PDB file of C-alpha atoms in Angstrom:
ATOM      1  CA  MET A   1       1.459 -75.645 -36.595  1.00  0.00           C
ATOM      2  CA  LEU A   2      -2.093 -76.978 -36.728  1.00  0.00           C
ATOM      3  CA  SER A   3      -3.107 -79.114 -33.753  1.00  0.00           C
ATOM      4  CA  GLU A   4      -6.245 -80.330 -32.003  1.00  0.00           C
ATOM      5  CA  ASP A   5      -5.680 -77.883 -29.135  1.00  0.00           C
ATOM      6  CA  LEU A   6      -5.282 -74.946 -31.527  1.00  0.00           C
ATOM      7  CA  ILE A   7      -8.445 -75.916 -33.397  1.00  0.00           C
ATOM      8  CA  VAL A   8     -10.417 -76.171 -30.150  1.00  0.00           C
ATOM      9  CA  ASP A   9      -9.135 -72.834 -28.824  1.00  0.00           C
ATOM     10  CA  THR A  10      -9.891 -71.103 -32.115  1.00  0.00           C
ATOM     11  CA  SER A  11     -13.362 -72.659 -32.238  1.00  0.00           C
ATOM     12  CA  LEU A  12     -14.144 -71.351 -28.763  1.00  0.00           C
ATOM     13  CA  ARG A  13     -13.055 -67.881 -29.820  1.00  0.00           C
ATOM     14  CA  LEU A  14     -15.197 -68.001 -32.972  1.00  0.00           C
ATOM     15  CA  ILE A  15     -18.280 -69.127 -31.060  1.00  0.00           C
ATOM     16  CA  GLU A  16     -17.882 -66.333 -28.527  1.00  0.00           C
ATOM     17  CA  LEU A  17     -17.507 -63.806 -31.356  1.00  0.00           C
ATOM     18  CA  HIS A  18     -20.159 -65.065 -33.760  1.00  0.00           C
ATOM     19  CA  GLY A  19     -22.308 -67.572 -31.867  1.00  0.00           C
ATOM     20  CA  ALA A  20     -22.666 -71.268 -32.616  1.00  0.00           C
ATOM     21  CA  GLU A  21     -24.148 -70.530 -36.021  1.00  0.00           C
ATOM     22  CA  GLY A  22     -20.933 -68.705 -36.879  1.00  0.00           C
ATOM     23  CA  LEU A  23     -18.805 -71.807 -36.408  1.00  0.00           C
ATOM     24  CA  SER A  24     -18.291 -73.547 -39.726  1.00  0.00           C
ATOM     25  CA  MET A  25     -15.387 -75.595 -40.967  1.00  0.00           C
ATOM     26  CA  ARG A  26     -14.767 -72.995 -43.681  1.00  0.00           C
ATOM     27  CA  ARG A  27     -14.661 -70.076 -41.234  1.00  0.00           C
ATOM     28  CA  LEU A  28     -12.579 -72.129 -38.819  1.00  0.00           C
ATOM     29  CA  GLY A  29     -10.090 -72.979 -41.543  1.00  0.00           C
ATOM     30  CA  ALA A  30      -9.816 -69.313 -42.493  1.00  0.00           C
ATOM     31  CA  ALA A  31      -9.206 -68.308 -38.874  1.00  0.00           C
ATOM     32  CA  LEU A  32      -6.495 -70.953 -38.641  1.00  0.00           C
ATOM     33  CA  GLY A  33      -4.916 -69.905 -41.918  1.00  0.00           C
ATOM     34  CA  ALA A  34      -5.549 -73.361 -43.327  1.00  0.00           C
ATOM     35  CA  ASP A  35      -7.867 -75.039 -45.783  1.00  0.00           C
ATOM     36  CA  ALA A  36     -11.100 -76.300 -44.220  1.00  0.00           C
ATOM     37  CA  THR A  37     -10.201 -79.833 -45.249  1.00  0.00           C
ATOM     38  CA  ALA A  38      -7.228 -79.701 -42.875  1.00  0.00           C
ATOM     39  CA  VAL A  39      -9.618 -79.525 -39.913  1.00  0.00           C
ATOM     40  CA  TYR A  40     -11.178 -82.831 -40.959  1.00  0.00           C
ATOM     41  CA  ARG A  41      -7.867 -84.565 -40.350  1.00  0.00           C
ATOM     42  CA  TYR A  42      -8.449 -83.885 -36.648  1.00  0.00           C
ATOM     43  CA  PHE A  43     -12.252 -83.954 -36.408  1.00  0.00           C
ATOM     44  CA  ALA A  44     -14.473 -86.041 -38.655  1.00  0.00           C
ATOM     45  CA  ASN A  45     -17.339 -83.555 -38.426  1.00  0.00           C
ATOM     46  CA  LYS A  46     -18.668 -80.574 -36.497  1.00  0.00           C
ATOM     47  CA  HIS A  47     -20.286 -82.838 -33.916  1.00  0.00           C
ATOM     48  CA  GLN A  48     -16.923 -84.314 -32.966  1.00  0.00           C
ATOM     49  CA  LEU A  49     -15.488 -80.818 -32.726  1.00  0.00           C
ATOM     50  CA  LEU A  50     -18.271 -79.738 -30.363  1.00  0.00           C
ATOM     51  CA  LEU A  51     -17.575 -82.766 -28.168  1.00  0.00           C
ATOM     52  CA  ALA A  52     -13.949 -81.673 -27.980  1.00  0.00           C
ATOM     53  CA  LEU A  53     -15.062 -78.152 -27.034  1.00  0.00           C
ATOM     54  CA  ALA A  54     -17.254 -79.542 -24.272  1.00  0.00           C
ATOM     55  CA  ASP A  55     -14.390 -81.635 -22.938  1.00  0.00           C
ATOM     56  CA  GLU A  56     -12.057 -78.643 -23.035  1.00  0.00           C
ATOM     57  CA  LEU A  57     -14.421 -76.612 -20.854  1.00  0.00           C
ATOM     58  CA  ILE A  58     -14.600 -79.520 -18.407  1.00  0.00           C
ATOM     59  CA  GLY A  59     -10.817 -79.665 -18.338  1.00  0.00           C
ATOM     60  CA  ARG A  60     -10.590 -75.960 -17.572  1.00  0.00           C
ATOM     61  CA  THR A  61     -13.080 -76.444 -14.754  1.00  0.00           C
ATOM     62  CA  PHE A  62     -11.036 -79.117 -13.022  1.00  0.00           C
ATOM     63  CA  ALA A  63      -7.598 -77.620 -13.637  1.00  0.00           C
ATOM     64  CA  GLY A  64      -5.975 -77.263 -10.243  1.00  0.00           C
ATOM     65  CA  PHE A  65      -8.949 -78.644  -8.285  1.00  0.00           C
ATOM     66  CA  GLU A  66      -7.821 -80.621  -5.250  1.00  0.00           C
ATOM     67  CA  PRO A  67     -10.407 -82.431  -3.092  1.00  0.00           C
ATOM     68  CA  THR A  68     -10.206 -81.478   0.581  1.00  0.00           C
ATOM     69  CA  GLY A  69     -11.989 -84.545   1.913  1.00  0.00           C
ATOM     70  CA  GLN A  70     -14.906 -82.364   3.038  1.00  0.00           C
ATOM     71  CA  TRP A  71     -17.576 -83.468   0.606  1.00  0.00           C
ATOM     72  CA  GLN A  72     -19.928 -80.493   0.898  1.00  0.00           C
ATOM     73  CA  ARG A  73     -17.075 -78.040   0.519  1.00  0.00           C
ATOM     74  CA  ASP A  74     -15.716 -79.938  -2.481  1.00  0.00           C
ATOM     75  CA  LEU A  75     -19.080 -80.107  -4.258  1.00  0.00           C
ATOM     76  CA  ARG A  76     -19.704 -76.429  -3.520  1.00  0.00           C
ATOM     77  CA  THR A  77     -16.306 -75.563  -4.985  1.00  0.00           C
ATOM     78  CA  LEU A  78     -16.885 -77.680  -8.080  1.00  0.00           C
ATOM     79  CA  ALA A  79     -20.327 -76.197  -8.614  1.00  0.00           C
ATOM     80  CA  GLY A  80     -18.812 -72.725  -8.573  1.00  0.00           C
ATOM     81  CA  LEU A  81     -15.981 -73.722 -10.907  1.00  0.00           C
ATOM     82  CA  ILE A  82     -18.307 -75.352 -13.442  1.00  0.00           C
ATOM     83  CA  HIS A  83     -20.652 -72.381 -13.355  1.00  0.00           C
ATOM     84  CA  GLY A  84     -17.782 -69.901 -13.616  1.00  0.00           C
ATOM     85  CA  VAL A  85     -16.105 -71.546 -16.602  1.00  0.00           C
ATOM     86  CA  ASN A  86     -19.409 -71.702 -18.449  1.00  0.00           C
ATOM     87  CA  LEU A  87     -20.133 -68.040 -17.734  1.00  0.00           C
ATOM     88  CA  ALA A  88     -16.676 -67.184 -19.069  1.00  0.00           C
ATOM     89  CA  HIS A  89     -17.695 -68.835 -22.363  1.00  0.00           C
ATOM     90  CA  PRO A  90     -21.455 -68.219 -22.430  1.00  0.00           C
ATOM     91  CA  ARG A  91     -22.110 -68.826 -26.110  1.00  0.00           C
ATOM     92  CA  ALA A  92     -20.103 -72.029 -26.153  1.00  0.00           C
ATOM     93  CA  ALA A  93     -21.737 -73.191 -22.931  1.00  0.00           C
ATOM     94  CA  ALA A  94     -25.180 -72.786 -24.442  1.00  0.00           C
ATOM     95  CA  VAL A  95     -24.159 -75.228 -27.185  1.00  0.00           C
ATOM     96  CA  VAL A  96     -22.144 -77.876 -25.346  1.00  0.00           C
ATOM     97  CA  THR A  97     -23.420 -78.206 -21.764  1.00  0.00           C
ATOM     98  CA  ALA A  98     -25.842 -81.027 -22.622  1.00  0.00           C
ATOM     99  CA  ARG A  99     -23.312 -83.116 -24.542  1.00  0.00           C
ATOM    100  CA  VAL A 100     -21.785 -86.386 -23.342  1.00  0.00           C
ATOM    101  CA  THR A 101     -18.239 -86.572 -24.664  1.00  0.00           C
ATOM    102  CA  GLY A 102     -16.742 -89.790 -23.300  1.00  0.00           C
ATOM    103  CA  ARG A 103     -13.427 -87.943 -23.478  1.00  0.00           C
ATOM    104  CA  PRO A 104     -10.630 -87.836 -20.872  1.00  0.00           C
ATOM    105  CA  HIS A 105     -11.644 -84.668 -19.008  1.00  0.00           C
ATOM    106  CA  GLU A 106     -15.254 -85.778 -18.714  1.00  0.00           C
ATOM    107  CA  LEU A 107     -14.244 -89.249 -17.540  1.00  0.00           C
ATOM    108  CA  ALA A 108     -12.023 -87.730 -14.855  1.00  0.00           C
ATOM    109  CA  ALA A 109     -14.797 -85.348 -13.789  1.00  0.00           C
ATOM    110  CA  VAL A 110     -17.406 -88.088 -13.398  1.00  0.00           C
ATOM    111  CA  GLU A 111     -14.933 -90.250 -11.487  1.00  0.00           C
ATOM    112  CA  THR A 112     -14.030 -87.355  -9.185  1.00  0.00           C
ATOM    113  CA  ILE A 113     -17.584 -86.315  -8.327  1.00  0.00           C
ATOM    114  CA  ILE A 114     -18.833 -89.850  -7.731  1.00  0.00           C
ATOM    115  CA  GLY A 115     -15.719 -90.431  -5.625  1.00  0.00           C
ATOM    116  CA  ILE A 116     -16.551 -87.403  -3.483  1.00  0.00           C
ATOM    117  CA  LEU A 117     -20.048 -88.749  -2.902  1.00  0.00           C
ATOM    118  CA  ARG A 118     -18.775 -92.244  -2.115  1.00  0.00           C
ATOM    119  CA  GLY A 119     -16.304 -90.718   0.326  1.00  0.00           C
ATOM    120  CA  ALA A 120     -19.195 -88.933   2.016  1.00  0.00           C
ATOM    121  CA  GLY A 121     -20.745 -92.318   2.784  1.00  0.00           C
ATOM    122  CA  PHE A 122     -23.333 -92.744   0.048  1.00  0.00           C
ATOM    123  CA  THR A 123     -23.845 -96.193  -1.449  1.00  0.00           C
ATOM    124  CA  PRO A 124     -22.829 -96.678  -5.099  1.00  0.00           C
ATOM    125  CA  ALA A 125     -26.454 -96.434  -6.214  1.00  0.00           C
ATOM    126  CA  ARG A 126     -27.101 -93.251  -4.248  1.00  0.00           C
ATOM    127  CA  ALA A 127     -23.762 -91.744  -5.267  1.00  0.00           C
ATOM    128  CA  VAL A 128     -24.622 -92.184  -8.946  1.00  0.00           C
ATOM    129  CA  ARG A 129     -28.125 -90.814  -8.429  1.00  0.00           C
ATOM    130  CA  HIS A 130     -26.845 -87.789  -6.521  1.00  0.00           C
ATOM    131  CA  TYR A 131     -24.120 -87.232  -9.120  1.00  0.00           C
ATOM    132  CA  HIS A 132     -26.813 -87.119 -11.797  1.00  0.00           C
ATOM    133  CA  CYS A 133     -28.857 -84.613  -9.804  1.00  0.00           C
ATOM    134  CA  PHE A 134     -25.820 -82.487  -8.942  1.00  0.00           C
ATOM    135  CA  ILE A 135     -24.404 -82.198 -12.444  1.00  0.00           C
ATOM    136  CA  SER A 136     -27.836 -81.644 -13.989  1.00  0.00           C
ATOM    137  CA  LEU A 137     -28.551 -78.852 -11.519  1.00  0.00           C
ATOM    138  CA  VAL A 138     -25.221 -77.121 -12.077  1.00  0.00           C
ATOM    139  CA  LEU A 139     -25.267 -77.451 -15.863  1.00  0.00           C
ATOM    140  CA  ALA A 140     -28.872 -76.265 -16.064  1.00  0.00           C
ATOM    141  CA  PHE A 141     -27.972 -73.103 -14.172  1.00  0.00           C
ATOM    142  CA  SER A 142     -24.824 -72.739 -16.258  1.00  0.00           C
ATOM    143  CA  ALA A 143     -26.854 -72.856 -19.465  1.00  0.00           C
ATOM    144  CA  LEU A 144     -29.538 -70.515 -18.115  1.00  0.00           C
ATOM    145  CA  ASP A 145     -27.124 -67.946 -16.717  1.00  0.00           C
ATOM    146  CA  SER A 146     -24.917 -68.186 -19.818  1.00  0.00           C
ATOM    147  CA  ALA A 147     -27.948 -67.412 -21.967  1.00  0.00           C
ATOM    148  CA  MET A 148     -28.620 -64.374 -19.790  1.00  0.00           C
ATOM    149  CA  CYS A 149     -25.026 -63.210 -20.182  1.00  0.00           C
ATOM    150  CA  SER A 150     -24.920 -63.650 -23.948  1.00  0.00           C
ATOM    151  CA  GLY A 151     -28.431 -62.433 -24.782  1.00  0.00           C
ATOM    152  CA  ASP A 152     -29.446 -59.098 -26.245  1.00  0.00           C
ATOM    153  CA  LYS A 153     -28.821 -56.562 -23.476  1.00  0.00           C
ATOM    154  CA  ALA A 154     -31.761 -54.335 -24.365  1.00  0.00           C
ATOM    155  CA  GLU A 155     -34.175 -57.271 -24.451  1.00  0.00           C
ATOM    156  CA  LEU A 156     -32.874 -58.627 -21.148  1.00  0.00           C
ATOM    157  CA  ALA A 157     -33.199 -55.210 -19.520  1.00  0.00           C
ATOM    158  CA  ALA A 158     -36.771 -54.901 -20.769  1.00  0.00           C
ATOM    159  CA  GLU A 159     -37.661 -58.347 -19.444  1.00  0.00           C
ATOM    160  CA  THR A 160     -36.092 -57.580 -16.077  1.00  0.00           C
ATOM    161  CA  ALA A 161     -38.111 -54.364 -15.916  1.00  0.00           C
ATOM    162  CA  THR A 162     -41.275 -56.445 -16.331  1.00  0.00           C
ATOM    163  CA  TRP A 163     -41.014 -57.490 -12.687  1.00  0.00           C
ATOM    164  CA  ARG A 164     -41.213 -53.844 -11.676  1.00  0.00           C
ATOM    165  CA  GLU A 165     -43.546 -52.459 -14.313  1.00  0.00           C
ATOM    166  CA  VAL A 166     -46.025 -55.341 -14.540  1.00  0.00           C
ATOM    167  CA  TYR A 167     -45.825 -57.597 -11.501  1.00  0.00           C
ATOM    168  CA  ARG A 168     -45.610 -54.840  -8.907  1.00  0.00           C
ATOM    169  CA  GLU A 169     -48.687 -53.153 -10.384  1.00  0.00           C
ATOM    170  CA  LEU A 170     -50.962 -56.210 -10.376  1.00  0.00           C
ATOM    171  CA  PRO A 171     -54.192 -55.896  -8.333  1.00  0.00           C
ATOM    172  CA  ALA A 172     -54.000 -57.617  -4.950  1.00  0.00           C
ATOM    173  CA  GLY A 173     -57.569 -58.833  -5.253  1.00  0.00           C
ATOM    174  CA  GLN A 174     -56.746 -60.925  -8.309  1.00  0.00           C
ATOM    175  CA  TYR A 175     -53.120 -61.801  -7.532  1.00  0.00           C
ATOM    176  CA  PRO A 176     -52.824 -61.725  -3.725  1.00  0.00           C
ATOM    177  CA  ASN A 177     -49.653 -63.813  -3.468  1.00  0.00           C
ATOM    178  CA  ILE A 178     -47.801 -61.845  -6.123  1.00  0.00           C
ATOM    179  CA  ALA A 179     -48.943 -58.534  -4.628  1.00  0.00           C
ATOM    180  CA  GLU A 180     -47.770 -59.567  -1.173  1.00  0.00           C
ATOM    181  CA  GLY A 181     -44.286 -60.366  -2.432  1.00  0.00           C
ATOM    182  CA  ALA A 182     -44.079 -57.886  -5.306  1.00  0.00           C
ATOM    183  CA  ASP A 183     -41.182 -55.835  -3.939  1.00  0.00           C
ATOM    184  CA  LEU A 184     -39.321 -59.010  -3.042  1.00  0.00           C
ATOM    185  CA  LEU A 185     -39.815 -60.336  -6.572  1.00  0.00           C
ATOM    186  CA  VAL A 186     -38.443 -57.114  -8.035  1.00  0.00           C
ATOM    187  CA  ALA A 187     -35.337 -57.398  -5.850  1.00  0.00           C
ATOM    188  CA  GLN A 188     -34.859 -61.160  -6.178  1.00  0.00           C
ATOM    189  CA  MET A 189     -35.551 -61.937  -9.818  1.00  0.00           C
ATOM    190  CA  ARG A 190     -32.758 -59.767 -11.181  1.00  0.00           C
ATOM    191  CA  HIS A 191     -30.176 -62.126  -9.665  1.00  0.00           C
ATOM    192  CA  SER A 192     -29.358 -65.776 -10.311  1.00  0.00           C
ATOM    193  CA  PRO A 193     -30.339 -68.080  -7.419  1.00  0.00           C
ATOM    194  CA  PHE A 194     -27.511 -70.449  -8.354  1.00  0.00           C
ATOM    195  CA  GLU A 195     -25.583 -70.316  -5.084  1.00  0.00           C
ATOM    196  CA  ALA A 196     -28.718 -70.496  -2.936  1.00  0.00           C
ATOM    197  CA  THR A 197     -29.974 -73.491  -4.903  1.00  0.00           C
ATOM    198  CA  VAL A 198     -26.653 -75.309  -4.548  1.00  0.00           C
ATOM    199  CA  GLU A 199     -26.834 -74.770  -0.783  1.00  0.00           C
ATOM    200  CA  LEU A 200     -30.363 -76.190  -0.678  1.00  0.00           C
ATOM    201  CA  PHE A 201     -29.201 -79.210  -2.647  1.00  0.00           C
ATOM    202  CA  LEU A 202     -26.203 -79.838  -0.386  1.00  0.00           C
ATOM    203  CA  SER A 203     -28.393 -79.518   2.705  1.00  0.00           C
ATOM    204  CA  ALA A 204     -30.815 -82.049   1.247  1.00  0.00           C
ATOM    205  CA  LEU A 205     -27.952 -84.472   0.578  1.00  0.00           C
ATOM    206  CA  ALA A 206     -26.613 -84.046   4.106  1.00  0.00           C
ATOM    207  CA  ALA A 207     -30.046 -84.848   5.515  1.00  0.00           C
ATOM    208  CA  ARG A 208     -30.003 -88.155   3.634  1.00  0.00           C
ATOM    209  CA  LEU A 209     -26.818 -89.158   5.432  1.00  0.00           C
ATOM    210  CA  ASP A 210     -28.388 -88.718   8.884  1.00  0.00           C
TER     211      ASP A 210
END
């Protein structure tokens, strides 16, 4: 039986198979075994469907999450969960991470994260500001790393090789700072700095409580 949940799940599958451009109401209807017009009884347009997809990913992120009362640990855990769910659906993440849904899962997520920051001792104004910074940081990395996961493998490999084949061979006289750290760049730039950046952010927040 057709339902909003079934439409959302099928849409996620289609995006991961064909990319965002492959998601159309006609293709979605065919995948559901229904006429495309049936989808419009649940979603007025594709934009509303994408908002539902975004909210579904948020819901999957927070499923089973239980705050421990240790604010840094909780934010670290949430950062990893958000990042992980987006990497599990890289093509969908690239389309929906910047959307504001106003839907139940998003409302609960915003309430939870601001609550963690308030519990840490931040004022309402600072809690909202730090929430904005935190979620923007995590979603930006989610979008970036999702793009890396879903991109053309040959192109990504060639771009990664650029650090070794171009940067490491640059003349020290013209590029002294790059030359000095060339081997480090080759080793570092192949990996996402997501976890390290989250730790820097949490340390900066902790310093503001002192």
